[in-house]
Short mmCIF file of C-alpha atoms in Angstrom, two decimals:
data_model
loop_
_atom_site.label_atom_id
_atom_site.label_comp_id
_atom_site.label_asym_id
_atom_site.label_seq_id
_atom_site.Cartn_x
_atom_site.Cartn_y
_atom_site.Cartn_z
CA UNK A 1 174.78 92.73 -13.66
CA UNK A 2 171.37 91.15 -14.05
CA UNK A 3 170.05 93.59 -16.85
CA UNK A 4 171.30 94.21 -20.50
CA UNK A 5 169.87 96.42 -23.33
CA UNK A 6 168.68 94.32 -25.68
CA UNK A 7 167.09 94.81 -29.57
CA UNK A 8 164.89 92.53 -30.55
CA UNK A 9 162.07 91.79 -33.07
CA UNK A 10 159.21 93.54 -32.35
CA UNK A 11 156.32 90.50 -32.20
CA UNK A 12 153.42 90.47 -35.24
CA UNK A 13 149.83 92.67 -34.04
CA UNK A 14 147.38 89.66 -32.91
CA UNK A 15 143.68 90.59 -33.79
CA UNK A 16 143.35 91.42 -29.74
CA UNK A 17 146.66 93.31 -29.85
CA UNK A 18 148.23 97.17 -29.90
CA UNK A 19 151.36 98.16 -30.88
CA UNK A 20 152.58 100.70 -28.26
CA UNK A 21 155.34 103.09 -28.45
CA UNK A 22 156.40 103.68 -25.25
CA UNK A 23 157.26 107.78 -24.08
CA UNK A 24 158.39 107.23 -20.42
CA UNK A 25 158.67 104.79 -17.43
CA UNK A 26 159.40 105.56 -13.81
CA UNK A 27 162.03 103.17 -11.75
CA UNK A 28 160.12 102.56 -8.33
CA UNK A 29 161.10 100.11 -5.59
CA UNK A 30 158.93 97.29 -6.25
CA UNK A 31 160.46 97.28 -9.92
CA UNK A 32 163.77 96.64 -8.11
CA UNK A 33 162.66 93.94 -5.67
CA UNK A 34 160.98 92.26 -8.69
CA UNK A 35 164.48 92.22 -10.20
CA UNK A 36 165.75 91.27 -6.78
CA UNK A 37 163.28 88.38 -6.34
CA UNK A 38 162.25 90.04 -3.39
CA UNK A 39 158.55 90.63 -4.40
CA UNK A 40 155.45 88.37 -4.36
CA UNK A 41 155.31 88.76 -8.49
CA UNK A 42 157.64 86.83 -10.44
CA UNK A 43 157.96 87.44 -13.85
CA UNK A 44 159.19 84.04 -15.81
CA UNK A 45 162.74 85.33 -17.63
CA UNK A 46 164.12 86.11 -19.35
CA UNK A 47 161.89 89.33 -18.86
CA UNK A 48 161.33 92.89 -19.28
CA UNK A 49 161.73 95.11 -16.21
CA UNK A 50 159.18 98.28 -15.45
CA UNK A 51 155.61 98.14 -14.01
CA UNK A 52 154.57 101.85 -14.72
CA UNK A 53 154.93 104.10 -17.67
CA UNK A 54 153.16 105.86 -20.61
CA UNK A 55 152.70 105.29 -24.49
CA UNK A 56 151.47 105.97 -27.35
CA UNK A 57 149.20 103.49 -29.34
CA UNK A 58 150.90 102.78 -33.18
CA UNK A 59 148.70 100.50 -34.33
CA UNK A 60 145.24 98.25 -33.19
CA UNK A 61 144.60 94.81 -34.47
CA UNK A 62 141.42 94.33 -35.87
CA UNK A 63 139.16 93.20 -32.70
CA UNK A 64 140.62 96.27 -30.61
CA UNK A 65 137.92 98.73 -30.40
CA UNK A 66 138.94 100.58 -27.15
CA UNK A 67 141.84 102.08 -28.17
CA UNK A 68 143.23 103.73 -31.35
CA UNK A 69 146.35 105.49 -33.14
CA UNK A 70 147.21 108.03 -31.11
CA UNK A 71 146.10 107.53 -28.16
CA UNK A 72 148.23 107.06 -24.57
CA UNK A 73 148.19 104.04 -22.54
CA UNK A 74 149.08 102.92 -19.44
CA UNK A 75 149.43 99.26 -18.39
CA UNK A 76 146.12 97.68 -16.72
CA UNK A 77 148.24 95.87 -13.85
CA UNK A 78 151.66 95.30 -12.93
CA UNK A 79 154.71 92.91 -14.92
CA UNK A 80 154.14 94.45 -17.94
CA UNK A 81 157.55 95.18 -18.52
CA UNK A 82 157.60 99.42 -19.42
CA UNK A 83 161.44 99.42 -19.93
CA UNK A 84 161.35 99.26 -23.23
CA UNK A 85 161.01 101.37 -26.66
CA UNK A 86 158.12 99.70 -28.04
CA UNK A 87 155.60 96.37 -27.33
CA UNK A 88 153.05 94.95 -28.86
CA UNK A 89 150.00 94.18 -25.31
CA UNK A 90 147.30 92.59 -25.43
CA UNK A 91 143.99 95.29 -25.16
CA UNK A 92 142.90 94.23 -22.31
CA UNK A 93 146.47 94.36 -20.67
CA UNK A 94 146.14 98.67 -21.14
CA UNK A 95 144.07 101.29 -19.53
CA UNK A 96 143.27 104.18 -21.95
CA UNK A 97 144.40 107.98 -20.32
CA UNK A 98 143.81 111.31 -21.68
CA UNK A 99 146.82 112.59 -23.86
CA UNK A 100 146.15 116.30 -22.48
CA UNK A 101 147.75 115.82 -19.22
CA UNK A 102 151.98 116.18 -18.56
CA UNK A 103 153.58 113.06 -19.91
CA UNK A 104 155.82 112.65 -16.39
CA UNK A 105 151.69 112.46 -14.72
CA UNK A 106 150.76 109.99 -17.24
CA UNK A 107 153.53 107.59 -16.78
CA UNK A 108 153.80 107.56 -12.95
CA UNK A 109 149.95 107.48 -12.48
CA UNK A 110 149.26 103.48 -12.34
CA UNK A 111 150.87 102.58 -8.96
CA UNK A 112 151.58 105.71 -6.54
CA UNK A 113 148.40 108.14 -7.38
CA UNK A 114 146.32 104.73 -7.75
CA UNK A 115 147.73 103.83 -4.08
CA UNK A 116 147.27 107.07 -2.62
CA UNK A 117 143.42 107.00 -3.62
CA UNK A 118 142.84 104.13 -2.44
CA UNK A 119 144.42 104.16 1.01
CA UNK A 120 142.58 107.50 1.34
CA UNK A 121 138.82 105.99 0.36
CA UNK A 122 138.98 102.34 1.66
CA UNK A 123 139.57 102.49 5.26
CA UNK A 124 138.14 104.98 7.01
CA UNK A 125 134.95 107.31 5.69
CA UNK A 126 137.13 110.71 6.09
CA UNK A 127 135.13 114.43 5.88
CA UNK A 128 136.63 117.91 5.59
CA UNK A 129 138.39 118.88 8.18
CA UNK A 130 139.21 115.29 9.45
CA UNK A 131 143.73 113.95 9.43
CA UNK A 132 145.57 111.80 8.29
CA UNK A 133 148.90 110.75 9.76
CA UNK A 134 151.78 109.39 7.25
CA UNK A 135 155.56 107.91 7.26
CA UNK A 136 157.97 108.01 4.52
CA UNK A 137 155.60 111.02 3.25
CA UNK A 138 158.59 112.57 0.57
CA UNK A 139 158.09 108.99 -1.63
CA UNK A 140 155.89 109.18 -4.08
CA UNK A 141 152.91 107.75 -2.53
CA UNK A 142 153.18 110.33 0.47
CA UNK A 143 153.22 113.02 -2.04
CA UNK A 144 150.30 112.38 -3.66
CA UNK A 145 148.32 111.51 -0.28
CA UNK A 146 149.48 115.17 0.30
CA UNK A 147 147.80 116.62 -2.81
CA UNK A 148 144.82 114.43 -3.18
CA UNK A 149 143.97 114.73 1.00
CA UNK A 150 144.36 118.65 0.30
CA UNK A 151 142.48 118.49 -2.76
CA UNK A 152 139.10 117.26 -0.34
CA UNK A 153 140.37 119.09 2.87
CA UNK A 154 141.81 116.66 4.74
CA UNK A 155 144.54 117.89 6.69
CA UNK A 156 148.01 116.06 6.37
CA UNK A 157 150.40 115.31 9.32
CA UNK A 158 153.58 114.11 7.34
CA UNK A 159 156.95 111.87 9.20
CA UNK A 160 159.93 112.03 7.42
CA UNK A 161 163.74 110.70 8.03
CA UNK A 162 165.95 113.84 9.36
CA UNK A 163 168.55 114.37 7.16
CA UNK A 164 170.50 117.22 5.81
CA UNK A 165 168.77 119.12 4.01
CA UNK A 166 165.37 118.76 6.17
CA UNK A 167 163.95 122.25 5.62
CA UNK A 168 164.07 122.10 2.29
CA UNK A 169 162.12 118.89 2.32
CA UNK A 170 159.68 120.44 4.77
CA UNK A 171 159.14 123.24 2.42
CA UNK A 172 158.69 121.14 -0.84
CA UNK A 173 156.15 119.07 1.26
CA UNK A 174 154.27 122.37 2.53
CA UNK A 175 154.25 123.53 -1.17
CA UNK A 176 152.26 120.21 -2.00
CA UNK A 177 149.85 121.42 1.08
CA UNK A 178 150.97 119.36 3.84
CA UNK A 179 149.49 120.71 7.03
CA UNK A 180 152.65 119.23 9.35
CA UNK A 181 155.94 118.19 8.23
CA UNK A 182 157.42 116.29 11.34
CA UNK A 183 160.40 114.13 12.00
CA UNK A 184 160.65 110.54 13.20
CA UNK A 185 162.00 112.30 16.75
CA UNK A 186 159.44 115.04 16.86
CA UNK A 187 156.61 111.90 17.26
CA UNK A 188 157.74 110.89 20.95
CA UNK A 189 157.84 114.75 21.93
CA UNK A 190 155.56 116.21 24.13
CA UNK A 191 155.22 119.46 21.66
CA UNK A 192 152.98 116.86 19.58
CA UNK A 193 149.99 118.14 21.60
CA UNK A 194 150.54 121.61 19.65
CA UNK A 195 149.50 120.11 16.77
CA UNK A 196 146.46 118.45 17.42
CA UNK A 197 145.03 122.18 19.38
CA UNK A 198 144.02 123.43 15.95
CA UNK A 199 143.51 119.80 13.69
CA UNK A 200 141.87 116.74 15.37
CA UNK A 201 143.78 113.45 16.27
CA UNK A 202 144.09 111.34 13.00
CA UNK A 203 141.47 108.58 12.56
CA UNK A 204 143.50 106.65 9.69
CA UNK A 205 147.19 106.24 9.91
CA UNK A 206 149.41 105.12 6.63
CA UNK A 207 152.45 103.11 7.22
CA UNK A 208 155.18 102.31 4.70
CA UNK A 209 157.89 101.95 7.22
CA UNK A 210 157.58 99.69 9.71
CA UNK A 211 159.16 99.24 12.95
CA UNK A 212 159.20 102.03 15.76
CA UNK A 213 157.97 104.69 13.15
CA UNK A 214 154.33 102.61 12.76
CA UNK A 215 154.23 102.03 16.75
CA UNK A 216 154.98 105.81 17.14
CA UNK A 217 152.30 106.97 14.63
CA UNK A 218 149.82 104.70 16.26
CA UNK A 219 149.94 106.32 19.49
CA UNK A 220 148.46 109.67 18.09
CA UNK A 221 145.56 108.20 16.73
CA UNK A 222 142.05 108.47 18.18
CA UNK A 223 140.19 105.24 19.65
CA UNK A 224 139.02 102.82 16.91
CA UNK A 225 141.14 104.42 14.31
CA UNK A 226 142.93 102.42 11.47
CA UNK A 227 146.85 102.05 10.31
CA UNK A 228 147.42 100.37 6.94
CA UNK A 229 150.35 99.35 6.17
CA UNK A 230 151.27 98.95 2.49
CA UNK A 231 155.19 98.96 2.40
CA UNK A 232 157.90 98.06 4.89
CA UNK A 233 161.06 100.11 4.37
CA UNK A 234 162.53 99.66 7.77
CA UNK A 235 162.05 95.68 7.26
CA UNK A 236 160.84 95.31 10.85
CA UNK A 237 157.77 94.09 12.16
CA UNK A 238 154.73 96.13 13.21
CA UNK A 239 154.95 96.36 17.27
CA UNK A 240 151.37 97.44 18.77
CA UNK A 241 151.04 97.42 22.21
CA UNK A 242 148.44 95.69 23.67
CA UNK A 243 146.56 98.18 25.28
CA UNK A 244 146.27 99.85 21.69
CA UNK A 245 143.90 96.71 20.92
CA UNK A 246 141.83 96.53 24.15
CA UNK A 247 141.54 99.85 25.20
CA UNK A 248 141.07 101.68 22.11
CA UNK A 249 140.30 98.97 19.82
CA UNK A 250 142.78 99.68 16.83
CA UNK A 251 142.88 98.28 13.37
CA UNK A 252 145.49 97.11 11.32
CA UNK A 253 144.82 96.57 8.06
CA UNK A 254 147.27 96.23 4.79
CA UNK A 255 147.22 97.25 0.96
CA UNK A 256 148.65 95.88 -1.88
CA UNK A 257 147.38 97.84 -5.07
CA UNK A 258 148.29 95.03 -7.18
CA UNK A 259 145.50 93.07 -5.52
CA UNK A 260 143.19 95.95 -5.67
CA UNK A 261 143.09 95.33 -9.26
CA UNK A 262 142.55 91.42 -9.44
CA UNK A 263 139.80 92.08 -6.78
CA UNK A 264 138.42 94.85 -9.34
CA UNK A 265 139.50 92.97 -12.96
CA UNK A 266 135.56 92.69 -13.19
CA UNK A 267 134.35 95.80 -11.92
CA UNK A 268 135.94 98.31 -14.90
CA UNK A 269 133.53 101.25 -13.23
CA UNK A 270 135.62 101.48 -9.82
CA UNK A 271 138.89 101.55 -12.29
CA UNK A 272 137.42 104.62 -14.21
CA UNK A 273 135.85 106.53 -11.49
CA UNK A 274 139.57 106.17 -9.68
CA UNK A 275 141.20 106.85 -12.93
CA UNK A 276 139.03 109.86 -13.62
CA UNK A 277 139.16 111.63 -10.40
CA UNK A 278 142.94 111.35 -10.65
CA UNK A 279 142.89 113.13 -14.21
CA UNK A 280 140.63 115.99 -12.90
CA UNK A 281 143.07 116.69 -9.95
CA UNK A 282 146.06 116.71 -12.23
CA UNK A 283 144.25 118.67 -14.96
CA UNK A 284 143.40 121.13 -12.29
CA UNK A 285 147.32 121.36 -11.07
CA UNK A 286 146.00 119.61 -7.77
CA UNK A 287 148.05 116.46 -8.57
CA UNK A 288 151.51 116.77 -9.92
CA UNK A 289 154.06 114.41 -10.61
CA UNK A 290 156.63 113.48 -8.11
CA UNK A 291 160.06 115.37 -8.01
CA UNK A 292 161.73 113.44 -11.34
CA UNK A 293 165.18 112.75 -12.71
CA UNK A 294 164.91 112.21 -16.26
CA UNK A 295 167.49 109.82 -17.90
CA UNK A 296 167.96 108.16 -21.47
CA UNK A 297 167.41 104.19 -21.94
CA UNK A 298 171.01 103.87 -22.58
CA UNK A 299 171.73 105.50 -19.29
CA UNK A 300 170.15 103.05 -16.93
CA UNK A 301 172.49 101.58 -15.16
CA UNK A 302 173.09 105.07 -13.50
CA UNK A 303 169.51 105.84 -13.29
CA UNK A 304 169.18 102.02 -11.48
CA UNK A 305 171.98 102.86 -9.25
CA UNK A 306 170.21 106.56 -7.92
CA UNK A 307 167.28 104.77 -7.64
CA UNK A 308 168.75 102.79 -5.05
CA UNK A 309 170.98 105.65 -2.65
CA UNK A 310 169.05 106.59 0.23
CA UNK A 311 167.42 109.78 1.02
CA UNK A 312 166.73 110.24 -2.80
CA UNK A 313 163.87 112.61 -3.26
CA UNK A 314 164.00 112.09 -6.84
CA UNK A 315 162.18 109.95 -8.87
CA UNK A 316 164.32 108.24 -11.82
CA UNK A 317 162.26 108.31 -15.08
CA UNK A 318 163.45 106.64 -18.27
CA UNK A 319 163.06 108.23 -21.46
CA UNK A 320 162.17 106.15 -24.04
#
């Protein structure tokens, strides 16, 4: 196997550095195509695995003015290696986050509540009472478009895989305040119509899929409106069909969060304002963490493996 559990020497606090315990770190999938080499970042090994998670600042060195004992952290941007009990970071490596909300929001807040937000404000300038249509909407991403899109009355049509236990899925996902819970095969039926008699035709459509399920999506959209894609489950291309382009002038468009932040390193206010609007909807209860497994360090080979079987609609979080 490519990963061990490892002690080693915790490195000496820099002036620039903090000393972070760390409380708890999520396994997502781009943590396991990182491992897999599968991903665009590479982290030079031997290296620490984990891109999300929550701690709790031990110690400052003696430029850090930011941050102090006590408070909790979350890494700034992604490869900073969360599996782990404790790290010394550099300052400007961690984003400060109030200790007052749940510790299982805290550490999955950096990637799928920072994605959500932004595929939500970035592409299309959506008002109360306006859709959104979604694939893949039980992963965490699609869970929090859920929330934060009800949270400013935007109404929700949400595609998921059929599978077993589908109405208990489509019940956890109403709970959230998804407006429509919807299968792959519901998309090419004619009872679609229904739907769009009381909410209008989405104007933004968010793809993590791929494949038919993004050509499907795109043919309830209105004229002019927008898909981004920011994952590719399926691993198939995007198909659009021609006419899509000429006669109703669609845009595709993709996100990557982790470029969000190099585009934004400079601009700190964007970070808070996103960062702070997310807090306020989780200290509200309009924002919740994702459905979580919580495992022991010692336990993750088992908590790797989950992480892995399909139609898991639980997210593995490492206690640390």
């Amino acid at each position: 196997s490519l990963f061990r559990l490892k002690d080693l020497e915790v490195p000496k606090l820099g002036d620039c550095d903090v000393h972070v315990k760390m409380l708890a770190a999520p396994i997502n999938p781009a943590d396991i195509n990182m491992i897999q080499g599968t991903y665009p970042l590479l982290s030079p090994l031997p290296a620490v695995g984990g891109n999300e998670g929550v701690g709790e600042v031990l110690e400052v060195g003696r430029h850090v003015t930011a941050l102090k004992p006590g408070d909790w952290v979350i890494p700034a941007d992604a490869g900073l290696g969360t599996w782990r009990t404790r790290g010394v970071f550099p300052e400007k490596m961690l984003l400060k986050v109030p200790s007052d909300i749940p510790m299982l929001c805290a550490a999955t807040l950096s990637v799928n509540p920072c994605t959500a937000f932004r595929l939500l404000a970035d592409f299309e300038s959506l008002t109360p009472g306006d859709s959104v249509i979604q694939n893949a909407a039980n992963s965490g991403v699609g869970q929090a478009i859920i929330q934060i899109a009800r949270a400013s009355g935007i109404k929700t049509i949400n595609v998921v895989r059929d599978r077993p236990d589908l109405p208990k899925l489509v019940e956890r996902l109403m709970a959230l305040g998804a407006d429509h819970v919807i299968t792959e095969e519901m998309l090419r039926k004619p009872e679609m119509k229904d739907i769009f008699k009381s909410i209008p035709r989405p104007r933004l459509a968010l793809n993590c899929v791929g494949g038919k399920s993004t050509t499907e999506m795109l043919r309830h959209l209105q004229p002019k409106g927008t898909v981004v894609t920011y994952g590719g489950m399926a691993k198939q291309p995007v198909m659009v069909p021609v006419s899509a382009f000429i006669f109703r002038d669609m845009r595709l468009r993709g996100f990557w969060m982790t470029q969000w932040r190099k585009d934004h390193a400079q601009d700190q206010k964007s970070v808070a304002a996103m960062m702070d609007a997310l807090c306020q909807l989780i200290r509200r209860g309009q924002l919740t963490a994702p459905a979580c497994t919580k495992v022991p360090l010692q336990d993750y080979r088992a908590a790797l493996e989950a992480s892995m079987k399909p139609f898991v609609s639980s997210k593995q979080i490492l206690l640390l």
